Coordinates of C-alpha atoms in Angstrom, one line a residue:
X1 CA 87.2 109.0 89.2
X2 CA 90.3 110.3 91.1
X3 CA 92.1 107.0 90.3
X4 CA 91.2 107.3 86.7
X5 CA 92.5 110.9 86.5
X6 CA 95.6 110.0 88.5
X7 CA 96.4 107.2 86.1
X8 CA 95.9 109.4 83.0
X9 CA 98.0 112.2 84.4
X10 CA 100.8 109.9 85.5
X11 CA 101.1 108.1 82.2
X12 CA 100.9 111.2 80.1
X13 CA 103.5 113.0 82.3
X14 CA 105.9 110.1 82.1
X15 CA 105.4 109.7 78.4
X16 CA 106.0 113.4 77.6
X17 CA 109.0 113.7 80.0
X18 CA 110.8 110.8 78.2
X19 CA 109.8 112.1 74.8
X20 CA 111.1 115.6 75.4
X21 CA 114.3 114.3 76.9
X22 CA 114.9 112.1 73.9
X23 CA 114.0 114.9 71.5
X24 CA 116.4 117.3 73.1
X25 CA 119.4 115.1 73.8
X26 CA 119.5 112.4 71.1
X27 CA 120.5 112.7 67.5
X28 CA 117.9 111.3 65.2
X29 CA 118.5 107.6 64.9
X30 CA 120.9 107.6 67.9
X31 CA 120.8 104.3 69.8
X32 CA 121.7 103.7 73.5
X33 CA 121.8 100.2 74.9
X34 CA 120.0 99.8 78.2
X35 CA 119.8 96.1 78.7
X36 CA 122.3 94.3 76.4
X37 CA 120.5 92.0 74.0
X38 CA 117.1 93.0 75.3
X39 CA 116.3 96.8 75.4
X40 CA 117.6 99.9 73.6
X41 CA 116.6 103.6 73.4
X42 CA 116.6 104.7 69.8
X43 CA 115.3 108.1 68.7
X44 CA 112.9 107.8 65.7
X45 CA 109.8 109.8 64.7
X46 CA 106.6 108.2 63.6
X47 CA 104.2 110.3 61.3
X48 CA 101.5 107.7 61.7
X49 CA 99.9 105.3 64.2
X50 CA 101.3 103.1 66.9
X51 CA 104.3 101.0 66.1
X52 CA 104.9 102.9 62.8
X53 CA 101.6 102.2 61.0
X54 CA 100.5 105.3 59.0
X55 CA 98.0 106.7 56.5
X56 CA 99.7 108.1 53.4
X57 CA 100.0 111.8 52.6
X58 CA 99.1 115.0 54.5
X59 CA 95.4 114.3 54.4
X60 CA 95.9 110.9 56.0
X61 CA 98.0 112.5 58.7
X62 CA 95.3 115.1 59.5
X63 CA 92.6 112.5 59.4
X64 CA 94.5 110.3 61.9
X65 CA 95.0 113.2 64.3
X66 CA 91.3 114.1 64.2
X67 CA 90.4 110.4 64.5
X68 CA 92.5 110.1 67.7
X69 CA 90.8 113.2 69.2
X70 CA 87.3 111.8 68.5
X71 CA 88.1 108.4 69.9
X72 CA 89.6 109.8 73.1
X73 CA 86.6 112.1 73.6
X74 CA 84.2 109.2 73.1
X75 CA 86.1 107.0 75.6
X76 CA 86.3 109.9 78.2
X77 CA 82.5 110.3 78.0
X78 CA 82.1 106.6 78.3
X79 CA 84.3 106.6 81.4
X80 CA 82.2 109.4 83.0
X81 CA 79.0 107.3 82.5
X82 CA 80.7 104.2 83.9
X83 CA 81.8 106.0 87.1
X84 CA 78.1 106.6 87.9
X85 CA 77.6 102.8 87.9
X86 CA 79.2 100.1 90.0
X87 CA 81.8 99.4 87.3
X88 CA 84.8 97.2 88.1
X89 CA 87.8 99.4 89.0
X90 CA 90.1 97.2 86.9
X91 CA 88.0 98.0 83.8
X92 CA 88.2 101.7 84.5
X93 CA 91.9 101.4 85.0
X94 CA 92.3 99.8 81.6
X95 CA 90.3 102.5 79.9
X96 CA 92.4 105.1 81.7
X97 CA 95.5 103.5 80.3
X98 CA 94.0 103.6 76.7
X99 CA 93.0 107.2 77.1
X100 CA 96.4 108.2 78.6
X101 CA 98.3 106.5 75.7
X102 CA 96.1 108.2 73.1
X103 CA 96.5 111.6 74.7
X104 CA 100.2 111.2 74.9
X105 CA 100.5 110.7 71.2
X106 CA 97.9 113.5 70.5
X107 CA 100.2 115.9 72.3
X108 CA 103.0 115.0 69.9
X109 CA 100.9 115.5 66.8
X110 CA 99.3 118.7 68.1
X111 CA 102.2 120.7 69.4
X112 CA 105.6 119.1 68.6
X113 CA 105.6 120.4 65.1
X114 CA 105.0 123.9 66.5
X115 CA 107.6 123.7 69.3
X116 CA 110.6 122.0 67.7
X117 CA 112.6 123.0 64.7
X118 CA 114.1 119.6 64.0
X119 CA 112.3 116.4 63.1
X120 CA 110.9 114.3 60.3
X121 CA 109.4 116.4 57.6
X122 CA 107.0 115.3 54.9
X123 CA 108.4 115.6 51.3
X124 CA 105.5 116.0 48.9
X125 CA 107.7 115.0 45.9
X126 CA 108.8 111.6 47.4
X127 CA 105.5 111.2 49.4
X128 CA 107.7 110.2 52.3
X129 CA 109.2 111.6 55.5
X130 CA 112.9 112.7 55.6
X131 CA 114.8 112.7 58.9
X132 CA 117.2 115.3 60.1
X133 CA 120.4 114.1 61.7
X134 CA 120.9 117.2 64.0
X135 CA 120.0 117.7 67.6
X136 CA 116.4 118.9 68.2
X137 CA 115.7 122.2 69.8
X138 CA 112.8 124.4 70.7
X139 CA 111.8 127.0 68.0
X140 CA 109.1 129.6 67.5
X141 CA 108.8 128.4 63.8
X142 CA 108.6 124.6 64.2
X143 CA 108.7 122.0 61.5
X144 CA 105.0 121.3 61.0
X145 CA 101.5 123.0 61.6
X146 CA 99.0 122.2 64.3
X147 CA 98.0 118.5 64.4
X148 CA 100.7 117.6 61.8
X149 CA 103.6 116.9 64.1
X150 CA 105.2 113.4 64.4
X151 CA 105.1 111.1 67.4
X152 CA 108.5 110.5 69.1
X153 CA 109.3 106.8 69.6
X154 CA 112.3 105.4 71.4
X155 CA 111.7 102.0 73.1
X156 CA 113.3 99.1 71.1
X157 CA 113.1 95.5 72.2
X158 CA 116.2 93.9 70.6
X159 CA 115.9 90.3 71.8
X160 CA 116.3 87.8 68.9
X161 CA 115.2 84.3 68.5
X162 CA 115.9 81.5 66.0
X163 CA 112.6 80.9 64.2
X164 CA 111.9 77.3 63.1
X165 CA 111.5 76.4 59.4
X166 CA 107.7 75.9 59.8
X167 CA 107.2 79.4 61.3
X168 CA 104.9 81.6 59.3
X169 CA 107.3 84.6 59.8
X170 CA 111.1 84.6 59.5
X171 CA 111.1 80.8 58.7
X172 CA 114.5 79.4 59.4
X173 CA 115.9 82.9 60.2
X174 CA 117.1 84.7 63.3
X175 CA 115.2 87.8 63.9
X176 CA 113.9 90.2 66.6
X177 CA 110.8 89.2 68.5
X178 CA 109.3 92.7 68.2
X179 CA 111.0 94.9 65.6
X180 CA 108.8 98.1 65.9
X181 CA 110.1 101.0 68.0
X182 CA 107.4 102.4 70.3
X183 CA 106.9 104.7 73.2
X184 CA 105.2 104.7 76.6
X185 CA 101.9 105.9 75.2
X186 CA 101.8 103.0 72.7
X187 CA 102.6 100.5 75.5
X188 CA 99.9 102.0 77.7
X189 CA 97.3 101.5 75.0
X190 CA 98.4 98.0 74.3
X191 CA 98.5 97.0 78.0
X192 CA 95.0 98.4 78.5
X193 CA 93.5 96.5 75.6
X194 CA 95.3 93.2 76.5
X195 CA 94.1 93.5 80.1
X196 CA 90.5 94.0 79.0
X197 CA 90.8 90.9 76.7
X198 CA 92.3 88.8 79.5
X199 CA 90.0 89.8 82.3
X200 CA 86.8 90.8 80.5
X201 CA 84.8 88.0 82.3
X202 CA 85.9 89.3 85.7
X203 CA 85.3 92.9 84.7
X204 CA 81.8 92.3 83.5
X205 CA 80.8 89.6 86.0
X206 CA 79.3 92.1 88.5
X207 CA 77.3 93.8 85.7
X208 CA 75.9 90.5 84.5
X209 CA 74.9 89.6 88.1
X210 CA 73.1 92.9 88.5
X211 CA 71.2 92.3 85.2
X212 CA 70.2 88.8 86.4
X213 CA 68.9 90.2 89.6
X214 CA 66.9 92.8 87.8
X215 CA 65.4 90.2 85.5
X216 CA 64.5 88.0 88.4
X217 CA 62.7 90.9 90.1
X218 CA 60.9 91.8 86.9
X219 CA 59.7 88.2 86.6
X220 CA 58.4 88.2 90.1
X221 CA 56.6 91.4 89.6
X222 CA 55.1 90.2 86.4
X223 CA 53.9 86.9 87.8
X224 CA 52.4 88.7 90.8

């Protein structure tokens, strides 16, 4: 359980430190090139889910925040149950990455709207979010109520490729491999899910072997 907690705390801390630094030092939309042609830091705010997906309106925003909290709570309870069994440590690590990523974005939604006075603000007339172009700063008033703040994104993969004419996306065009701008929390969730999909047979092999042994013992007892 210590490794799980250490993973969650480390990812959330790194995610929040980068977000707060971006929020306090970048102008909205400002772009800084880190690796030419590959990686940029660009300050944007996301009112919805990972990689810019969102539910419309204030009701959708509130529902999304509550949904995140419910899912994280369920996964944490699941992890506690798994730690009492001989669960593969790699599987627990992946779950810790998913929890850490979700928590990182929950912090944004829960408190950023209360702590900052600049950000993206929902306009009920246009049913869209309008962005400020000023530097963010801490404020006692904030720009949104509890659970209604926006998630700070900044990681932008800028590598472009020439897509062939038969490609189902960007056929015959030159476009970015992965256009969405994301954050460490989003990456943590994605990595956790991908690792589970790639190594699920290894993660659950020990559990399957234990079930097989129990079934064999049960058969012996029954036959006796």
